[in-house]
Amino acid sequence: MDPQTTAPAAREFQVMAKPIGPICNLDCTYCYYLKKEYLYPKGESFRMSEELLEKYILQHIQASPKPMISFAWHGGEPTILGLDYFRKIVELQRKHQPSGRRIVNGIQTNGTLLDEEWGRFLAEEGFYVGLSLDGPQELHDGYRVTKGQKPTFKQVMGAYKLLRRHKVHVDLLCVVHNLNVHHPIQVYRFFKEMGVEYLQFLPLVERLENGGGVSQQTAPSEAFGTFLCAVFDEWVRQDVGKIVVQIFDEAARPALGMEHALCIFRETCGDVVVLEHNGDFYSCDHFVTPEYRLGNIRETHLAELIESPAQRNFGAAKRDTLPRYCRECPVRDMCNGGCPKDRFIKTPDGEEGLNYLCAGYKKFFLHSREPLRKLAALWRNGEPIEKLMQIVQAEDVKASPQTGRNDPCPCGSGKKYKRCCLGKVSAQP
């Protein structure tokens, strides 16, 4: 395909670009990507060459269908490449940036290699940073360790403070595993006390290679649902409009008449792809295996790979293989079967293809559906969504009519009723 006549992709997409491949300075026990090193010859350099980096940046710009062009840098641990490598990335982007279009960058990092120079660069260039942190120290350090099995909590907290000091946009990513899943309020309040504004909860589902179930580290499905419900109950009473929790935002989208932004909850998928260090293109970050390698950008343009029949079929299979149990589910529009990687158990009537997390997701989506409908109504009426907290708190108090002025408030704030929701209830029509 002639670079000068390349047509953009017909849909928006995200490339998880891995310019250092699976190489990482940590040895997190649950990491699924470290083993991808074995897909490539032993001794191969995993550092994307400058020549290939420029080719990718140019193709990505050409393929992007919208005025804003978004790059996402992943690994492994991308900061291993060093700051000068990312300065080169920005230089190449500016070289090829079309007039009137904007380029934004995101980077997912464990934070352990960040320093003041990194902080200044990320702030000056407007990077969005995803930082991995699994909660308080004893829960984070259970699995997120160095190659020498040393804890990393203090380093990650230092990185968070550094990024906040430089006013970098930080999105905290918390993997929910068997250790922290049973402590939802402790985990959530820990993040609140840090001043976190953007928060993702990523459930760990680690399937055993012999197909005999899931690992001990995996978050039990029901427990994950309970975790989300507990966090939601505090968020909906105290933190609406203050903290963006990704899965709550996604759960609200059907009521708001919006398409899901997160691929795992869309009806079809296939628009979040992977580019490895040598130019190999894979269908998805969770399907980096030989059968899902669709080509290499050295031979086939990125736009062609994204729009290829194989990639389209990969995305459509999510919808087309949905079990009847899911198709008839009352919260299908909030879930759409979840991520295909986790659809390996049977439905109650014995059909294959149910998501391992189904019980947990269903519990949470049913629990949150009515409050989120109220949130959607506020939004449609042009009222502040923060009013939802007042509505829910008033409902709590009405459901506990015997609450005394000096009793703990039923909303769960920890304050006395007279200093919390008593006045709010009186003000309700």
Short mmCIF file of C-alpha atoms in Angstrom, two decimals:
data_model
loop_
_atom_site.label_atom_id
_atom_site.label_comp_id
_atom_site.label_asym_id
_atom_site.label_seq_id
_atom_site.Cartn_x
_atom_site.Cartn_y
_atom_site.Cartn_z
CA MET A 1 0.00 0.00 0.00
CA ASP A 2 1.35 3.39 -0.99
CA PRO A 3 1.96 5.45 2.20
CA GLN A 4 0.77 8.58 0.39
CA THR A 5 -2.62 7.07 -0.50
CA THR A 6 -3.27 4.98 2.58
CA ALA A 7 -6.91 5.14 3.65
CA PRO A 8 -7.54 5.34 7.39
CA ALA A 9 -9.22 2.50 9.24
CA ALA A 10 -13.01 2.51 9.09
CA ARG A 11 -13.28 2.48 12.89
CA GLU A 12 -11.50 3.91 15.89
CA PHE A 13 -8.85 1.62 17.34
CA GLN A 14 -6.23 1.39 20.04
CA VAL A 15 -2.82 -0.16 19.52
CA MET A 16 -1.08 -1.50 22.59
CA ALA A 17 2.40 -0.85 21.26
CA LYS A 18 5.15 -2.85 22.97
CA PRO A 19 8.48 -1.36 21.91
CA ILE A 20 10.30 -3.46 24.54
CA GLY A 21 8.06 -6.53 24.04
CA PRO A 22 7.43 -8.53 27.22
CA ILE A 23 10.65 -7.48 28.97
CA CYS A 24 10.12 -6.11 32.48
CA ASN A 25 12.24 -5.24 35.50
CA LEU A 26 9.67 -6.82 37.83
CA ASP A 27 8.54 -10.40 38.29
CA CYS A 28 4.90 -10.00 39.29
CA THR A 29 3.62 -13.45 40.15
CA TYR A 30 0.41 -13.12 38.17
CA CYS A 31 1.80 -11.42 35.03
CA TYR A 32 0.54 -13.19 31.91
CA TYR A 33 2.82 -11.30 29.52
CA LEU A 34 6.30 -12.19 30.77
CA LYS A 35 6.07 -15.64 29.18
CA LYS A 36 5.57 -14.09 25.72
CA GLU A 37 9.36 -13.77 25.60
CA TYR A 38 9.41 -17.41 24.52
CA LEU A 39 7.56 -16.62 21.29
CA TYR A 40 10.78 -15.16 19.96
CA PRO A 41 14.28 -16.59 19.42
CA LYS A 42 16.48 -16.73 22.50
CA GLY A 43 18.90 -13.83 22.62
CA GLU A 44 16.83 -11.63 20.31
CA SER A 45 16.83 -7.94 21.13
CA PHE A 46 13.39 -6.81 22.23
CA ARG A 47 14.13 -3.13 21.66
CA MET A 48 12.12 -1.81 18.71
CA SER A 49 14.54 -0.27 16.23
CA GLU A 50 14.29 3.42 15.41
CA GLU A 51 13.56 2.55 11.77
CA LEU A 52 10.60 0.35 12.75
CA LEU A 53 9.44 2.82 15.38
CA GLU A 54 9.17 5.54 12.74
CA LYS A 55 7.37 3.19 10.37
CA TYR A 56 4.85 2.35 13.08
CA ILE A 57 4.26 5.98 14.10
CA LEU A 58 3.68 6.98 10.47
CA GLN A 59 1.31 4.07 9.82
CA HIS A 60 -0.59 4.72 13.04
CA ILE A 61 -1.10 8.38 12.07
CA GLN A 62 -2.25 7.36 8.58
CA ALA A 63 -4.64 4.74 9.95
CA SER A 64 -6.28 6.97 12.58
CA PRO A 65 -9.75 8.06 11.41
CA LYS A 66 -10.36 10.88 13.91
CA PRO A 67 -8.74 14.30 14.39
CA MET A 68 -7.15 13.16 17.66
CA ILE A 69 -4.49 10.47 17.26
CA SER A 70 -3.87 8.37 20.39
CA PHE A 71 -0.78 6.28 21.08
CA ALA A 72 -0.58 3.76 23.96
CA TRP A 73 2.84 2.48 25.06
CA HIS A 74 2.89 -0.81 26.96
CA GLY A 75 5.18 -3.70 27.82
CA GLY A 76 6.61 -5.44 29.67
CA GLU A 77 7.80 -2.23 31.24
CA PRO A 78 8.23 0.49 28.59
CA THR A 79 10.33 2.81 30.77
CA ILE A 80 13.17 0.25 30.55
CA LEU A 81 13.84 1.81 27.14
CA GLY A 82 14.98 5.02 28.84
CA LEU A 83 13.81 8.60 28.57
CA ASP A 84 15.77 9.36 25.39
CA TYR A 85 13.77 6.67 23.57
CA PHE A 86 10.53 8.44 24.46
CA ARG A 87 12.00 11.77 23.46
CA LYS A 88 12.63 10.16 20.07
CA ILE A 89 9.00 8.95 19.98
CA VAL A 90 7.75 12.50 20.48
CA GLU A 91 10.22 13.84 17.92
CA LEU A 92 9.00 11.35 15.30
CA GLN A 93 5.38 12.09 16.07
CA ARG A 94 5.97 15.80 15.52
CA LYS A 95 7.82 15.06 12.30
CA HIS A 96 4.80 13.24 10.86
CA GLN A 97 1.95 15.06 12.62
CA PRO A 98 -0.59 16.31 10.06
CA SER A 99 -1.65 19.93 10.24
CA GLY A 100 -4.74 20.51 12.36
CA ARG A 101 -4.56 17.14 14.16
CA ARG A 102 -3.62 16.44 17.74
CA ILE A 103 -1.45 13.60 19.07
CA VAL A 104 -1.77 12.28 22.63
CA ASN A 105 0.28 9.63 24.38
CA GLY A 106 -0.47 7.18 27.16
CA ILE A 107 1.95 4.91 28.95
CA GLN A 108 1.29 1.99 31.30
CA THR A 109 4.03 1.58 33.89
CA ASN A 110 4.90 -0.06 37.19
CA GLY A 111 6.49 3.27 38.16
CA THR A 112 9.64 1.85 39.71
CA LEU A 113 12.03 3.50 37.21
CA LEU A 114 10.49 6.98 37.21
CA ASP A 115 12.50 9.94 38.49
CA GLU A 116 12.31 13.74 38.40
CA GLU A 117 13.49 13.91 34.78
CA TRP A 118 10.77 11.48 33.75
CA GLY A 119 8.23 13.51 35.72
CA ARG A 120 9.15 16.73 33.91
CA PHE A 121 9.04 15.05 30.51
CA LEU A 122 5.67 13.37 31.07
CA ALA A 123 4.19 16.65 32.28
CA GLU A 124 5.66 18.77 29.47
CA GLU A 125 4.49 16.35 26.78
CA GLY A 126 1.04 15.81 28.30
CA PHE A 127 1.33 12.03 28.73
CA TYR A 128 -1.51 10.11 30.36
CA VAL A 129 0.02 7.64 32.80
CA GLY A 130 -1.47 4.36 33.94
CA LEU A 131 0.20 3.27 37.20
CA SER A 132 -0.17 -0.22 38.64
CA LEU A 133 -0.87 -0.41 42.38
CA ASP A 134 -2.84 -3.18 44.10
CA GLY A 135 -3.82 -1.35 47.29
CA PRO A 136 -2.16 -1.01 50.72
CA GLN A 137 1.37 -2.30 51.17
CA GLU A 138 0.58 -5.78 52.49
CA LEU A 139 -1.82 -6.42 49.59
CA HIS A 140 0.31 -4.85 46.85
CA ASP A 141 3.55 -6.55 47.88
CA GLY A 142 1.93 -9.99 47.90
CA TYR A 143 2.50 -10.35 44.16
CA ARG A 144 4.14 -7.22 42.74
CA VAL A 145 7.83 -7.93 43.37
CA THR A 146 11.22 -7.45 41.72
CA LYS A 147 13.27 -10.13 39.98
CA GLY A 148 14.90 -10.68 43.37
CA GLN A 149 11.45 -11.08 44.99
CA LYS A 150 11.74 -7.77 46.81
CA PRO A 151 8.62 -5.66 47.52
CA THR A 152 7.84 -2.65 45.33
CA PHE A 153 5.15 -0.72 47.24
CA LYS A 154 7.38 2.11 48.44
CA GLN A 155 8.81 2.66 44.95
CA VAL A 156 5.35 2.78 43.37
CA MET A 157 4.07 5.19 46.01
CA GLY A 158 7.09 7.36 45.34
CA ALA A 159 6.26 7.32 41.63
CA TYR A 160 2.65 8.31 42.34
CA LYS A 161 3.73 11.27 44.48
CA LEU A 162 6.25 12.28 41.80
CA LEU A 163 3.60 12.25 39.08
CA ARG A 164 1.13 14.20 41.20
CA ARG A 165 3.81 16.75 42.04
CA HIS A 166 4.39 17.30 38.32
CA LYS A 167 0.61 17.44 37.72
CA VAL A 168 0.66 14.44 35.37
CA HIS A 169 -2.72 12.78 34.69
CA VAL A 170 -2.55 9.47 36.59
CA ASP A 171 -4.97 6.56 36.25
CA LEU A 172 -4.47 3.95 38.98
CA LEU A 173 -4.85 0.33 37.87
CA CYS A 174 -5.54 -2.15 40.68
CA VAL A 175 -5.44 -5.85 39.85
CA VAL A 176 -8.06 -7.58 42.01
CA HIS A 177 -6.72 -10.97 43.08
CA ASN A 178 -7.32 -13.48 45.84
CA LEU A 179 -5.51 -11.35 48.44
CA ASN A 180 -7.19 -7.97 48.05
CA VAL A 181 -10.62 -9.12 46.80
CA HIS A 182 -11.77 -9.74 50.38
CA HIS A 183 -10.87 -6.20 51.51
CA PRO A 184 -12.88 -3.89 49.23
CA ILE A 185 -13.42 -0.99 51.64
CA GLN A 186 -9.83 -1.05 52.90
CA VAL A 187 -8.57 -0.97 49.30
CA TYR A 188 -10.97 1.73 48.13
CA ARG A 189 -10.40 4.01 51.12
CA PHE A 190 -6.66 3.62 50.68
CA PHE A 191 -6.99 5.01 47.15
CA LYS A 192 -9.32 7.76 48.34
CA GLU A 193 -6.82 8.87 50.99
CA MET A 194 -4.17 9.04 48.25
CA GLY A 195 -6.35 11.53 46.38
CA VAL A 196 -6.85 9.22 43.39
CA GLU A 197 -9.19 10.68 40.75
CA TYR A 198 -9.19 7.86 38.17
CA LEU A 199 -9.35 4.22 39.22
CA GLN A 200 -9.54 0.90 37.40
CA PHE A 201 -10.23 -2.48 38.97
CA LEU A 202 -8.91 -5.31 36.79
CA PRO A 203 -10.00 -8.80 37.96
CA LEU A 204 -7.31 -11.45 37.80
CA VAL A 205 -8.45 -14.57 35.98
CA GLU A 206 -5.55 -16.96 35.55
CA ARG A 207 -6.53 -20.19 33.85
CA LEU A 208 -4.43 -23.26 34.52
CA GLU A 209 -2.66 -24.55 31.43
CA ASN A 210 -4.11 -28.04 31.77
CA GLY A 211 -7.64 -26.61 31.60
CA GLY A 212 -8.38 -27.81 35.11
CA GLY A 213 -9.71 -24.52 36.45
CA VAL A 214 -8.11 -21.33 37.69
CA SER A 215 -5.05 -20.59 39.80
CA GLN A 216 -5.10 -19.90 43.51
CA GLN A 217 -4.25 -16.26 42.77
CA THR A 218 -7.45 -15.76 40.77
CA ALA A 219 -10.19 -13.63 42.31
CA PRO A 220 -13.25 -15.86 42.93
CA SER A 221 -16.12 -14.66 40.78
CA GLU A 222 -18.68 -14.16 43.57
CA ALA A 223 -16.07 -12.44 45.72
CA PHE A 224 -15.25 -10.06 42.88
CA GLY A 225 -18.92 -9.17 42.60
CA THR A 226 -19.10 -8.55 46.34
CA PHE A 227 -15.96 -6.39 46.08
CA LEU A 228 -17.51 -4.21 43.37
CA CYS A 229 -20.83 -3.89 45.24
CA ALA A 230 -19.09 -2.80 48.44
CA VAL A 231 -16.98 -0.19 46.65
CA PHE A 232 -20.00 1.00 44.65
CA ASP A 233 -22.07 1.45 47.82
CA GLU A 234 -19.48 3.82 49.24
CA TRP A 235 -18.83 5.59 45.94
CA VAL A 236 -22.51 6.23 45.21
CA ARG A 237 -22.98 7.82 48.64
CA GLN A 238 -19.77 9.81 48.93
CA ASP A 239 -17.72 10.08 45.74
CA VAL A 240 -19.90 10.62 42.65
CA GLY A 241 -18.22 13.35 40.63
CA LYS A 242 -15.06 13.11 42.71
CA ILE A 243 -13.59 9.76 41.65
CA VAL A 244 -14.03 8.14 38.24
CA VAL A 245 -14.16 4.36 38.68
CA GLN A 246 -13.92 2.84 35.21
CA ILE A 247 -16.32 -0.06 35.70
CA PHE A 248 -18.96 2.21 37.26
CA ASP A 249 -18.65 4.52 34.29
CA GLU A 250 -19.08 1.55 31.95
CA ALA A 251 -22.07 0.21 33.90
CA ALA A 252 -23.81 3.58 33.51
CA ARG A 253 -23.37 3.79 29.75
CA PRO A 254 -26.39 1.72 28.65
CA ALA A 255 -28.69 3.87 30.82
CA LEU A 256 -27.10 6.97 29.26
CA GLY A 257 -27.65 5.62 25.76
CA MET A 258 -23.91 5.39 25.13
CA GLU A 259 -21.83 2.63 23.59
CA HIS A 260 -19.35 0.98 25.92
CA ALA A 261 -15.86 2.49 25.83
CA LEU A 262 -14.20 -0.61 27.31
CA CYS A 263 -13.74 -3.47 24.84
CA ILE A 264 -14.66 -6.24 27.30
CA PHE A 265 -18.22 -4.91 27.62
CA ARG A 266 -18.87 -4.10 23.95
CA GLU A 267 -21.03 -6.41 21.85
CA THR A 268 -18.07 -7.05 19.55
CA CYS A 269 -14.35 -6.47 20.06
CA GLY A 270 -11.20 -6.51 17.96
CA ASP A 271 -10.35 -2.82 17.94
CA VAL A 272 -7.73 -3.01 20.73
CA VAL A 273 -4.78 -4.69 19.06
CA VAL A 274 -1.15 -5.42 19.87
CA LEU A 275 2.02 -4.42 18.05
CA GLU A 276 5.08 -6.29 19.24
CA HIS A 277 8.66 -5.01 19.22
CA ASN A 278 9.48 -6.52 15.81
CA GLY A 279 6.33 -5.30 14.04
CA ASP A 280 4.20 -8.40 14.61
CA PHE A 281 0.48 -7.63 14.81
CA TYR A 282 -1.79 -9.64 17.15
CA SER A 283 -5.56 -9.56 17.54
CA CYS A 284 -5.57 -8.73 21.27
CA ASP A 285 -3.28 -8.39 24.28
CA HIS A 286 -4.78 -11.59 25.71
CA PHE A 287 -4.36 -13.49 22.44
CA VAL A 288 -0.67 -13.01 21.69
CA THR A 289 -0.17 -16.52 20.36
CA PRO A 290 0.92 -17.80 16.94
CA GLU A 291 -2.65 -18.44 15.73
CA TYR A 292 -3.61 -14.82 16.40
CA ARG A 293 -0.59 -13.29 14.68
CA LEU A 294 -2.13 -11.70 11.60
CA GLY A 295 0.95 -10.19 10.01
CA ASN A 296 3.75 -7.67 10.40
CA ILE A 297 3.68 -3.95 9.64
CA ARG A 298 6.90 -4.30 7.66
CA GLU A 299 4.89 -6.18 5.02
CA THR A 300 1.28 -5.08 5.62
CA HIS A 301 0.10 -1.62 6.58
CA LEU A 302 -1.41 -1.25 10.05
CA ALA A 303 -4.74 -0.04 8.60
CA GLU A 304 -5.03 -3.19 6.46
CA LEU A 305 -4.35 -5.43 9.46
CA ILE A 306 -6.95 -3.66 11.60
CA GLU A 307 -9.55 -3.97 8.83
CA SER A 308 -8.55 -7.48 7.73
CA PRO A 309 -11.27 -10.16 7.53
CA ALA A 310 -9.43 -12.22 10.15
CA GLN A 311 -9.48 -9.34 12.64
CA ARG A 312 -13.12 -8.53 11.86
CA ASN A 313 -14.04 -12.18 12.40
CA PHE A 314 -12.13 -12.22 15.68
CA GLY A 315 -14.19 -9.30 16.93
CA ALA A 316 -17.54 -10.64 15.68
CA ALA A 317 -16.95 -14.04 17.31
CA LYS A 318 -17.47 -12.45 20.71
CA ARG A 319 -21.10 -11.73 19.81
CA ASP A 320 -21.72 -14.74 17.61
CA THR A 321 -20.60 -17.34 20.18
CA LEU A 322 -22.53 -15.86 23.10
CA PRO A 323 -24.42 -18.63 24.93
CA ARG A 324 -28.22 -18.46 25.13
CA TYR A 325 -27.94 -17.96 28.91
CA CYS A 326 -26.10 -14.68 28.19
CA ARG A 327 -28.38 -13.62 25.34
CA GLU A 328 -31.37 -13.88 27.70
CA CYS A 329 -29.64 -12.21 30.67
CA PRO A 330 -31.37 -9.12 32.14
CA VAL A 331 -28.06 -7.24 32.26
CA ARG A 332 -26.70 -8.32 28.90
CA ASP A 333 -26.40 -4.69 27.73
CA MET A 334 -24.09 -3.95 30.68
CA CYS A 335 -21.82 -6.93 30.06
CA ASN A 336 -22.23 -8.58 26.62
CA GLY A 337 -20.52 -11.68 27.89
CA GLY A 338 -17.32 -10.01 29.09
CA CYS A 339 -13.86 -10.68 27.70
CA PRO A 340 -13.61 -13.77 25.43
CA LYS A 341 -10.45 -14.87 27.25
CA ASP A 342 -12.55 -15.58 30.34
CA ARG A 343 -15.40 -17.44 28.62
CA PHE A 344 -14.37 -20.98 29.48
CA ILE A 345 -16.98 -22.35 31.90
CA LYS A 346 -20.43 -23.83 31.23
CA THR A 347 -23.82 -22.20 31.68
CA PRO A 348 -26.30 -23.70 34.19
CA ASP A 349 -27.86 -25.68 31.32
CA GLY A 350 -24.49 -27.06 30.19
CA GLU A 351 -23.67 -24.80 27.22
CA GLU A 352 -20.02 -23.89 26.70
CA GLY A 353 -18.72 -20.33 26.66
CA LEU A 354 -19.88 -18.69 29.89
CA ASN A 355 -17.56 -16.10 31.41
CA TYR A 356 -15.78 -17.23 34.57
CA LEU A 357 -16.70 -13.86 36.12
CA CYS A 358 -20.39 -14.12 35.21
CA ALA A 359 -21.71 -14.59 38.76
CA GLY A 360 -19.70 -11.62 40.03
CA TYR A 361 -20.55 -9.33 37.13
CA LYS A 362 -24.24 -10.22 37.32
CA LYS A 363 -24.32 -9.53 41.04
CA PHE A 364 -22.72 -6.12 40.58
CA PHE A 365 -24.70 -5.04 37.51
CA LEU A 366 -28.03 -5.94 39.12
CA HIS A 367 -26.98 -4.19 42.32
CA SER A 368 -25.91 -0.97 40.60
CA ARG A 369 -28.52 -0.80 37.85
CA GLU A 370 -31.21 1.24 39.63
CA PRO A 371 -28.91 3.90 41.13
CA LEU A 372 -27.22 4.28 37.73
CA ARG A 373 -30.61 4.77 36.08
CA LYS A 374 -31.20 7.62 38.52
CA LEU A 375 -27.79 9.03 37.59
CA ALA A 376 -28.73 8.86 33.91
CA ALA A 377 -32.01 10.69 34.60
CA LEU A 378 -30.14 13.48 36.36
CA TRP A 379 -27.76 13.79 33.45
CA ARG A 380 -30.56 13.88 30.86
CA ASN A 381 -32.38 16.55 32.86
CA GLY A 382 -29.28 18.72 33.02
CA GLU A 383 -28.91 18.29 36.76
CA PRO A 384 -25.54 17.65 38.45
CA ILE A 385 -24.83 13.95 38.79
CA GLU A 386 -23.51 14.65 42.31
CA LYS A 387 -27.16 14.97 43.36
CA LEU A 388 -27.32 11.17 43.18
CA MET A 389 -25.43 10.99 46.49
CA GLN A 390 -28.14 13.04 48.21
CA ILE A 391 -30.89 10.89 46.69
CA VAL A 392 -29.29 7.62 47.78
CA GLN A 393 -28.49 8.91 51.27
CA ALA A 394 -32.11 10.04 51.70
CA GLU A 395 -33.32 6.60 50.63
CA ASP A 396 -31.01 5.04 53.23
CA VAL A 397 -32.46 7.15 56.01
CA LYS A 398 -36.06 6.55 54.96
CA ALA A 399 -35.32 2.83 55.08
CA SER A 400 -34.05 3.27 58.68
CA PRO A 401 -36.73 5.51 60.24
CA GLN A 402 -35.68 4.79 63.83
CA THR A 403 -32.29 6.45 63.43
CA GLY A 404 -31.63 8.86 66.30
CA ARG A 405 -29.91 12.23 65.89
CA ASN A 406 -26.76 10.95 67.61
CA ASP A 407 -26.75 7.51 65.97
CA PRO A 408 -24.29 6.64 63.19
CA CYS A 409 -25.73 7.80 59.87
CA PRO A 410 -27.27 4.97 57.81
CA CYS A 411 -25.42 6.20 54.73
CA GLY A 412 -22.20 4.70 56.10
CA SER A 413 -20.19 7.91 56.28
CA GLY A 414 -19.15 7.26 59.88
CA LYS A 415 -20.62 10.60 60.99
CA LYS A 416 -23.51 11.10 63.36
CA TYR A 417 -26.90 11.27 61.67
CA LYS A 418 -27.45 14.90 62.76
CA ARG A 419 -24.15 15.97 61.15
CA CYS A 420 -24.69 14.06 57.94
CA CYS A 421 -28.00 13.15 56.25
CA LEU A 422 -30.65 14.48 58.67
CA GLY A 423 -30.73 17.89 57.02
CA LYS A 424 -30.60 16.38 53.55
CA VAL A 425 -33.62 14.20 54.22
CA SER A 426 -35.57 17.15 55.59
CA ALA A 427 -34.82 19.05 52.39
CA GLN A 428 -36.15 16.28 50.14
CA PRO A 429 -39.52 17.03 48.50
#
